[in-house]
């Protein structure tokens, strides 16, 4: 029995209020989750621009011919594009945080392989491993943000911050690479990925909660068919630029991609838990946004590669001097991308995306008029314009894709839009890079003749260019001028193609993209 008049008990001691730091680093903390996911995005793009900045040095040290050199940056994006859709499914099945962490580890391992690579073959292998990491990071980081920030408007702002963080990775890549290349071999460039990867793992372990929305059976047939379809298509795009798009190997790759794609659609339509619900593409807005996502990275990656090669090859600038110039482009991208979330909230998706594409086309056409002796003082505004235009496209396009689907489909949509982005990135680096090379080779004889270079020397120069063996030798002034003009012609051709692609996509955006988040 208990007494009806119990003595009052002393109040239980209350736990001290958590400090600001404790709240910030609590497991599942929203701020820390955002920081970790942004660091992950930075790593994936740091790898791209660090590689692009080191291309000239890699080519000279390993004596890589121009067509093979395209595989150095393309191997990374090939793997990302091939696996990114499957990576989203693996995250939904086994845990998004777990797959995100596995991706960061793969990035670290891949960078370490490249850092110790004695031949170009090992560079490509390391890039493939790093690409696997990037594929695991990108969709799962987006899906984690989608699951953490469920309010549509807040989620849009967060995703634009995530996209801006990728721009920071792009911006610091050339600067880090340029500073390291001044005093160390090109292998040291990849140490930055390792350091940032370790930091990301620590932050994610501290403050990111596991996100596993589904325990459904893994869609193995869809996973395999989707991976084969994208990998075969991307391989055909890259190799076609080297061997010709009618070569037997390339044609076989196209056929394999088509067969796998048809099989993928048939399997996914019948699957109870599909890796990608193809019914998402019944939404014309979602379909259009995936195209915009591909085009945004096509231009952003492709133009970045063209401009880096222009500065280092045509204008003979050091990687660090090139990095400072590229910082204008990437810095403008970051600033505009950070503010794009608030702009979208007022205007909707359609206006900023279309405006960004048009401005990007204007900047591309403007840069295409510049010759090899043009000073940066006459071009910096076009760099800033292209960066700002990309900030209006890349971040809103990603947010628009996730806003077009229900929150439960965020992981699936993230995988689809990232697959599109990476296919676009591959196209930008491979097709525009190949266009540069083929235009340069075709234009070089006339340029050499115009500078009155004799026939024996012309033949030797063309052979050296084909073998990638001109960058480490002192060249006569007429030969150097002819090479700079021929390379500039290739850069100009790529920039004009990018401008046309951007204008066409702007029209597609105005016609098809939904202007506001879909209410589910």
XYZ file of C-alpha atoms in Angstrom:
520
model
C 0.000 0.000 0.000
C 1.049 3.563 -0.532
C 0.297 6.474 1.687
C -2.100 9.094 0.424
C 0.176 11.793 1.809
C 3.614 11.004 0.449
C 6.344 13.444 1.101
C 7.357 15.577 -1.850
C 10.362 14.250 -3.667
C 13.213 16.309 -4.905
C 13.044 17.004 -8.608
C 15.227 14.792 -10.716
C 18.368 16.515 -11.900
C 17.948 17.796 -15.409
C 20.575 17.211 -18.038
C 22.472 20.289 -19.015
C 21.236 21.933 -22.176
C 23.309 20.826 -25.122
C 25.786 23.335 -26.375
C 25.592 24.764 -29.872
C 28.476 22.529 -30.927
C 26.780 19.459 -29.463
C 23.549 20.240 -31.275
C 25.433 20.862 -34.510
C 27.204 17.523 -34.417
C 24.302 15.450 -33.126
C 23.693 12.296 -35.130
C 21.249 13.157 -37.843
C 21.967 16.880 -37.566
C 20.632 18.741 -40.578
C 23.522 21.238 -40.792
C 26.150 18.493 -40.574
C 24.263 16.372 -43.099
C 24.308 19.280 -45.527
C 28.011 19.894 -44.894
C 28.892 16.227 -45.428
C 26.873 15.940 -48.627
C 28.398 19.155 -49.979
C 31.889 17.846 -49.217
C 31.011 14.694 -51.120
C 29.889 16.731 -54.125
C 33.106 18.748 -53.948
C 35.229 15.594 -54.114
C 33.512 14.281 -57.228
C 34.112 17.507 -59.148
C 37.541 18.226 -57.673
C 38.664 14.993 -59.314
C 37.474 16.288 -62.702
C 39.186 19.676 -62.743
C 42.333 18.445 -61.030
C 42.643 15.886 -63.827
C 41.942 18.441 -66.555
C 44.539 20.803 -65.092
C 47.168 18.056 -65.092
C 46.395 16.766 -68.615
C 49.228 18.627 -70.333
C 51.782 17.459 -67.756
C 50.465 13.878 -67.880
C 50.696 13.884 -71.679
C 54.260 15.148 -71.649
C 55.462 12.813 -68.889
C 53.798 9.639 -70.162
C 53.936 10.593 -73.888
C 50.240 10.025 -74.502
C 48.787 10.654 -77.949
C 45.843 13.123 -78.078
C 43.151 10.534 -78.788
C 44.263 8.327 -75.898
C 44.542 11.382 -73.652
C 40.763 11.880 -73.933
C 40.358 8.650 -71.940
C 42.102 10.120 -68.892
C 39.187 12.416 -67.918
C 36.575 10.323 -69.740
C 37.314 7.098 -67.827
C 36.111 8.753 -64.636
C 32.879 10.052 -66.131
C 32.323 6.781 -68.015
C 32.218 4.872 -64.728
C 30.090 7.492 -62.989
C 27.559 7.526 -65.823
C 27.442 3.736 -66.037
C 26.923 3.002 -62.348
C 25.167 6.084 -60.951
C 21.651 4.771 -61.610
C 22.446 1.431 -59.969
C 24.136 3.248 -57.085
C 20.871 4.961 -56.200
C 19.146 1.582 -56.030
C 21.921 0.133 -53.859
C 21.539 3.074 -51.501
C 17.801 2.495 -51.178
C 18.370 -1.193 -50.508
C 21.447 -1.230 -48.272
C 21.501 2.271 -46.803
C 22.298 5.599 -48.414
C 24.821 6.655 -45.789
C 26.605 3.322 -46.123
C 26.821 3.631 -49.914
C 27.875 7.270 -49.612
C 30.721 6.245 -47.300
C 31.715 3.408 -49.627
C 31.836 5.934 -52.458
C 34.158 8.234 -50.534
C 36.462 5.300 -49.792
C 36.491 4.353 -53.487
C 37.366 7.954 -54.397
C 40.304 7.834 -51.974
C 41.526 4.488 -53.336
C 41.156 5.608 -56.956
C 43.065 8.833 -56.305
C 45.809 6.832 -54.593
C 46.105 4.533 -57.622
C 46.438 7.531 -59.963
C 48.922 9.197 -57.619
C 51.187 6.174 -57.909
C 50.505 5.409 -61.579
C 53.645 4.636 -63.644
C 51.776 4.428 -66.988
C 48.673 5.889 -68.602
C 46.961 2.513 -68.227
C 47.198 2.798 -64.444
C 45.936 6.364 -64.609
C 42.837 5.119 -66.409
C 42.384 2.287 -63.880
C 42.573 4.732 -60.995
C 40.090 7.017 -62.714
C 37.676 4.102 -63.137
C 37.898 3.256 -59.419
C 37.396 6.908 -58.503
C 34.450 7.008 -60.922
C 32.830 4.149 -59.016
C 33.138 6.278 -55.909
C 31.643 9.291 -57.613
C 28.725 7.178 -58.805
C 27.996 6.070 -55.238
C 28.359 9.566 -53.794
C 26.235 11.654 -56.155
C 22.766 10.031 -56.081
C 22.979 8.953 -52.453
C 24.031 12.401 -51.257
C 21.103 13.918 -53.152
C 18.706 11.296 -51.810
C 19.933 11.865 -48.236
C 19.266 15.576 -48.628
C 15.841 14.845 -50.095
C 14.977 12.611 -47.143
C 16.371 15.080 -44.583
C 14.780 18.239 -45.990
C 11.216 17.299 -46.910
C 9.722 20.763 -47.420
C 9.731 21.305 -51.233
C 10.955 24.899 -51.097
C 13.574 24.238 -48.428
C 14.715 21.146 -50.326
C 15.134 23.223 -53.488
C 17.344 25.713 -51.625
C 19.429 22.917 -50.089
C 19.943 21.200 -53.440
C 21.132 24.445 -55.003
C 23.653 24.766 -52.160
C 24.752 21.183 -52.899
C 25.162 22.049 -56.576
C 27.105 25.186 -55.681
C 29.448 23.064 -53.566
C 30.266 21.064 -56.673
C 31.291 24.365 -58.240
C 33.659 24.977 -55.336
C 35.279 21.631 -56.138
C 35.581 22.715 -59.750
C 37.020 26.086 -58.733
C 39.708 24.923 -56.315
C 40.812 21.994 -58.496
C 42.861 24.071 -60.971
C 44.346 26.211 -58.184
C 45.431 23.231 -56.093
C 46.729 21.445 -59.170
C 48.591 24.517 -60.382
C 50.235 25.133 -57.005
C 51.331 21.498 -56.667
C 52.563 21.225 -60.256
C 54.937 24.151 -59.694
C 57.026 22.139 -57.257
C 55.952 18.493 -57.548
C 55.191 15.859 -60.224
C 51.631 15.571 -61.554
C 50.979 12.571 -59.276
C 50.756 14.947 -56.304
C 47.617 16.576 -57.735
C 45.513 13.636 -56.566
C 46.561 13.960 -52.933
C 43.906 16.677 -52.552
C 41.166 14.110 -53.239
C 42.588 11.824 -50.561
C 42.734 14.567 -47.922
C 39.239 15.878 -48.648
C 37.902 12.305 -48.708
C 39.196 11.602 -45.206
C 37.604 14.821 -43.917
C 34.304 13.879 -45.532
C 34.305 10.435 -43.920
C 34.824 11.972 -40.482
C 32.040 14.549 -40.890
C 29.603 11.957 -42.262
C 30.351 9.565 -39.404
C 29.675 12.295 -36.845
C 26.447 13.830 -38.010
C 24.664 11.899 -40.789
C 21.883 9.460 -39.952
C 21.320 6.326 -42.001
C 18.569 6.574 -44.591
C 17.084 3.331 -45.869
C 13.580 3.872 -47.232
C 13.056 0.447 -48.734
C 13.912 -3.147 -47.936
C 12.498 -4.438 -51.204
C 14.251 -7.127 -53.218
C 17.120 -5.827 -55.326
C 16.255 -5.472 -59.004
C 19.282 -7.382 -60.318
C 18.163 -7.688 -63.986
C 17.384 -3.976 -64.130
C 20.644 -3.097 -62.441
C 22.710 -5.156 -64.892
C 20.819 -4.083 -68.021
C 20.863 -0.413 -67.040
C 24.592 -0.494 -66.352
C 25.353 -2.261 -69.646
C 23.131 0.125 -71.649
C 24.772 3.273 -70.306
C 28.313 1.874 -70.302
C 28.062 0.638 -73.896
C 26.584 3.912 -75.136
C 29.163 6.045 -73.364
C 32.003 3.799 -74.574
C 30.733 4.167 -78.136
C 30.652 7.948 -77.772
C 34.219 8.126 -76.523
C 35.798 5.470 -78.739
C 33.889 6.669 -81.777
C 35.799 9.920 -81.625
C 39.026 7.957 -81.910
C 38.212 5.068 -84.279
C 35.280 6.552 -86.164
C 31.590 6.035 -85.411
C 31.267 3.452 -88.194
C 34.075 1.196 -86.958
C 33.069 -2.403 -86.089
C 33.853 -2.077 -82.385
C 31.868 1.135 -82.025
C 28.913 -0.216 -83.991
C 28.916 -3.328 -81.771
C 28.850 -1.083 -78.704
C 25.859 0.867 -80.082
C 23.988 -2.363 -80.791
C 24.746 -3.680 -77.295
C 23.508 -0.391 -75.802
C 20.272 -0.508 -77.801
C 19.540 -4.145 -76.933
C 20.270 -3.546 -73.244
C 18.106 -0.413 -73.226
C 15.111 -2.231 -74.731
C 15.584 -5.070 -72.262
C 15.878 -2.586 -69.384
C 12.587 -0.872 -70.275
C 10.757 -4.198 -70.612
C 12.126 -5.498 -67.300
C 11.426 -2.277 -65.390
C 7.827 -2.063 -66.620
C 7.108 -5.516 -65.197
C 9.182 -5.349 -61.996
C 7.322 -5.024 -58.694
C 10.151 -2.889 -57.262
C 11.916 -1.385 -60.304
C 15.300 0.242 -60.097
C 13.890 3.045 -62.236
C 10.165 3.486 -62.620
C 10.043 4.313 -66.338
C 6.604 5.822 -65.757
C 8.429 8.846 -64.371
C 9.229 9.750 -67.960
C 5.546 10.062 -68.761
C 6.007 13.482 -67.190
C 7.243 15.645 -70.045
C 8.681 18.031 -67.459
C 10.789 15.316 -65.820
C 11.967 14.062 -69.223
C 12.883 17.592 -70.292
C 14.716 18.251 -67.036
C 16.880 15.157 -67.525
C 17.859 16.528 -70.942
C 18.630 19.911 -69.384
C 20.739 18.184 -66.714
C 22.742 16.389 -69.399
C 23.227 19.560 -71.451
C 24.257 21.590 -68.398
C 27.192 19.280 -67.667
C 27.913 18.821 -71.377
C 28.625 22.531 -71.572
C 30.128 23.075 -68.145
C 32.623 20.200 -68.339
C 33.304 20.507 -72.049
C 33.890 24.266 -72.031
C 36.104 23.983 -68.940
C 38.312 21.425 -70.712
C 38.459 23.528 -73.883
C 39.469 26.661 -71.984
C 42.098 24.901 -69.874
C 43.693 23.380 -72.975
C 43.512 26.749 -74.741
C 45.389 28.511 -71.951
C 47.984 25.801 -71.423
C 48.580 24.880 -75.076
C 47.737 27.912 -77.216
C 48.861 30.580 -74.746
C 51.567 28.483 -72.987
C 50.395 29.440 -69.488
C 51.306 27.442 -66.402
C 48.612 25.347 -64.694
C 48.514 27.840 -61.801
C 48.065 30.836 -64.096
C 45.349 28.888 -65.897
C 43.712 28.083 -62.569
C 43.474 31.747 -61.606
C 41.755 32.534 -64.874
C 39.344 29.622 -64.540
C 38.534 30.817 -61.017
C 36.579 33.679 -62.593
C 34.311 31.163 -64.350
C 33.945 28.799 -61.400
C 33.634 31.606 -58.862
C 30.756 33.166 -60.803
C 29.135 29.740 -60.962
C 29.359 29.246 -57.193
C 27.976 32.686 -56.359
C 25.002 32.389 -58.706
C 24.295 28.763 -57.784
C 24.164 29.676 -54.087
C 21.552 32.331 -54.793
C 19.606 30.291 -57.319
C 17.504 28.580 -54.632
C 15.915 31.850 -53.518
C 15.459 32.972 -57.109
C 13.618 29.759 -57.974
C 11.304 30.245 -55.011
C 10.090 33.522 -56.546
C 10.243 32.791 -60.278
C 9.867 29.033 -60.593
C 12.241 26.768 -62.514
C 11.567 27.696 -66.119
C 12.815 31.308 -66.284
C 16.255 30.845 -64.635
C 17.024 27.657 -66.566
C 16.055 29.161 -69.937
C 17.853 32.431 -69.183
C 20.972 30.553 -68.100
C 21.022 28.502 -71.297
C 20.656 31.604 -73.476
C 23.364 33.499 -71.584
C 25.622 30.436 -71.738
C 25.165 30.341 -75.515
C 26.001 34.054 -75.773
C 29.172 33.537 -73.722
C 30.169 30.496 -75.805
C 29.763 32.360 -79.086
C 31.649 35.335 -77.646
C 34.574 33.191 -76.488
C 34.638 31.496 -79.913
C 35.631 34.810 -81.514
C 38.820 35.121 -79.443
C 42.171 34.347 -81.066
C 45.279 32.786 -79.491
C 46.792 36.171 -78.616
C 43.655 37.593 -76.953
C 44.387 38.977 -73.494
C 42.437 37.834 -70.460
C 41.426 41.443 -69.859
C 39.239 41.196 -72.958
C 37.767 37.816 -72.016
C 37.209 37.722 -68.263
C 33.666 39.090 -68.544
C 32.727 36.221 -70.885
C 34.229 33.745 -68.394
C 32.121 35.253 -65.620
C 29.032 35.256 -67.846
C 29.396 31.580 -68.715
C 29.953 30.655 -65.059
C 26.915 32.644 -63.931
C 24.820 31.158 -66.725
C 25.817 27.638 -65.676
C 24.868 28.451 -62.085
C 21.386 29.335 -63.337
C 21.107 25.964 -65.108
C 22.982 23.247 -63.211
C 21.557 23.817 -59.721
C 17.915 24.545 -60.719
C 17.868 21.594 -63.129
C 18.829 19.211 -60.333
C 16.254 20.731 -57.992
C 13.568 20.658 -60.704
C 14.100 16.932 -61.250
C 13.554 16.098 -57.584
C 10.632 18.536 -57.375
C 8.923 16.664 -60.215
C 8.512 13.453 -58.180
C 7.186 12.337 -54.814
C 9.652 12.310 -51.875
C 9.587 8.494 -51.856
C 10.951 8.561 -55.397
C 13.735 11.031 -54.579
C 16.468 8.390 -54.694
C 15.226 7.069 -58.031
C 14.960 10.565 -59.495
C 18.388 11.484 -58.103
C 19.897 8.469 -59.831
C 18.194 9.331 -63.124
C 19.208 12.983 -63.118
C 22.769 12.169 -62.087
C 23.020 9.551 -64.822
C 21.890 12.219 -67.283
C 24.372 14.729 -65.853
C 27.271 12.319 -66.126
C 26.357 11.207 -69.641
C 26.359 14.900 -70.509
C 29.736 15.320 -68.824
C 31.135 12.419 -70.850
C 29.752 13.928 -74.027
C 31.242 17.294 -73.159
C 34.727 15.957 -72.454
C 34.805 13.335 -75.217
C 32.882 14.896 -78.116
C 34.112 18.462 -77.663
C 37.603 17.164 -76.906
C 37.519 14.990 -80.010
C 36.187 17.900 -82.076
C 39.108 19.998 -80.845
C 41.618 17.301 -81.805
C 40.184 16.556 -85.249
C 39.790 20.246 -86.108
C 43.330 20.951 -84.966
C 44.813 18.109 -87.026
C 42.806 19.112 -90.115
C 43.688 22.806 -89.749
C 47.363 22.360 -88.913
C 48.774 21.867 -92.471
C 47.275 25.147 -93.675
C 48.503 26.966 -90.586
C 52.023 25.615 -91.049
C 51.972 26.618 -94.699
C 50.735 30.108 -93.832
C 53.723 30.532 -91.521
C 56.041 29.322 -94.305
C 57.149 26.166 -92.519
C 58.953 23.826 -94.933
C 57.509 20.472 -95.969
C 59.914 18.164 -94.049
C 59.181 20.108 -90.867
C 55.434 20.067 -91.554
C 55.427 16.273 -91.733
C 57.464 15.991 -88.536
C 55.186 18.392 -86.668
C 52.024 16.564 -87.756
C 53.535 13.246 -86.660
C 54.557 14.742 -83.310
C 51.065 16.150 -82.748
C 49.499 12.766 -83.558
C 51.852 11.111 -81.042
C 51.392 13.783 -78.367
C 55.097 14.567 -78.276
C 55.353 18.326 -78.898
C 54.833 19.850 -75.471
C 58.270 19.124 -73.967
C 60.418 20.323 -76.893
C 61.577 23.841 -77.831
C 59.850 24.787 -81.072
C 60.624 27.447 -83.672
C 58.360 30.488 -83.451
C 56.522 29.780 -86.748
C 55.717 26.208 -85.662
C 54.586 27.347 -82.231
C 52.328 30.006 -83.757
C 50.825 27.513 -86.215
C 50.109 25.028 -83.426
C 48.485 27.721 -81.292
C 46.272 28.849 -84.164
C 45.254 25.280 -85.072
C 44.412 24.440 -81.481
C 42.462 27.688 -81.141
C 40.440 26.705 -84.214
C 39.510 23.460 -82.477
C 38.541 25.297 -79.290
C 36.414 27.722 -81.287
C 34.608 24.859 -83.053
C 33.754 23.257 -79.716
C 32.503 26.525 -78.247
C 30.224 27.159 -81.240
C 28.742 23.658 -80.969
C 28.099 24.229 -77.271
C 26.347 27.513 -78.014
C 24.012 25.836 -80.499
C 23.203 23.001 -78.068
C 22.406 25.507 -75.309
C 20.035 27.506 -77.523
C 18.110 24.406 -78.605
C 17.787 23.270 -74.999
C 16.520 26.716 -73.958
C 13.594 26.292 -76.356
C 12.927 22.812 -74.931
C 12.889 24.272 -71.421
C 10.383 26.978 -72.244
C 8.024 24.484 -73.863
C 8.169 21.494 -71.507
C 9.635 22.178 -68.041
C 7.101 22.560 -65.195
C 7.570 25.909 -63.505
C 6.756 24.982 -59.900
C 7.330 21.972 -57.617
C 4.678 19.322 -58.107
C 2.435 18.959 -55.073
C 2.251 15.304 -54.048
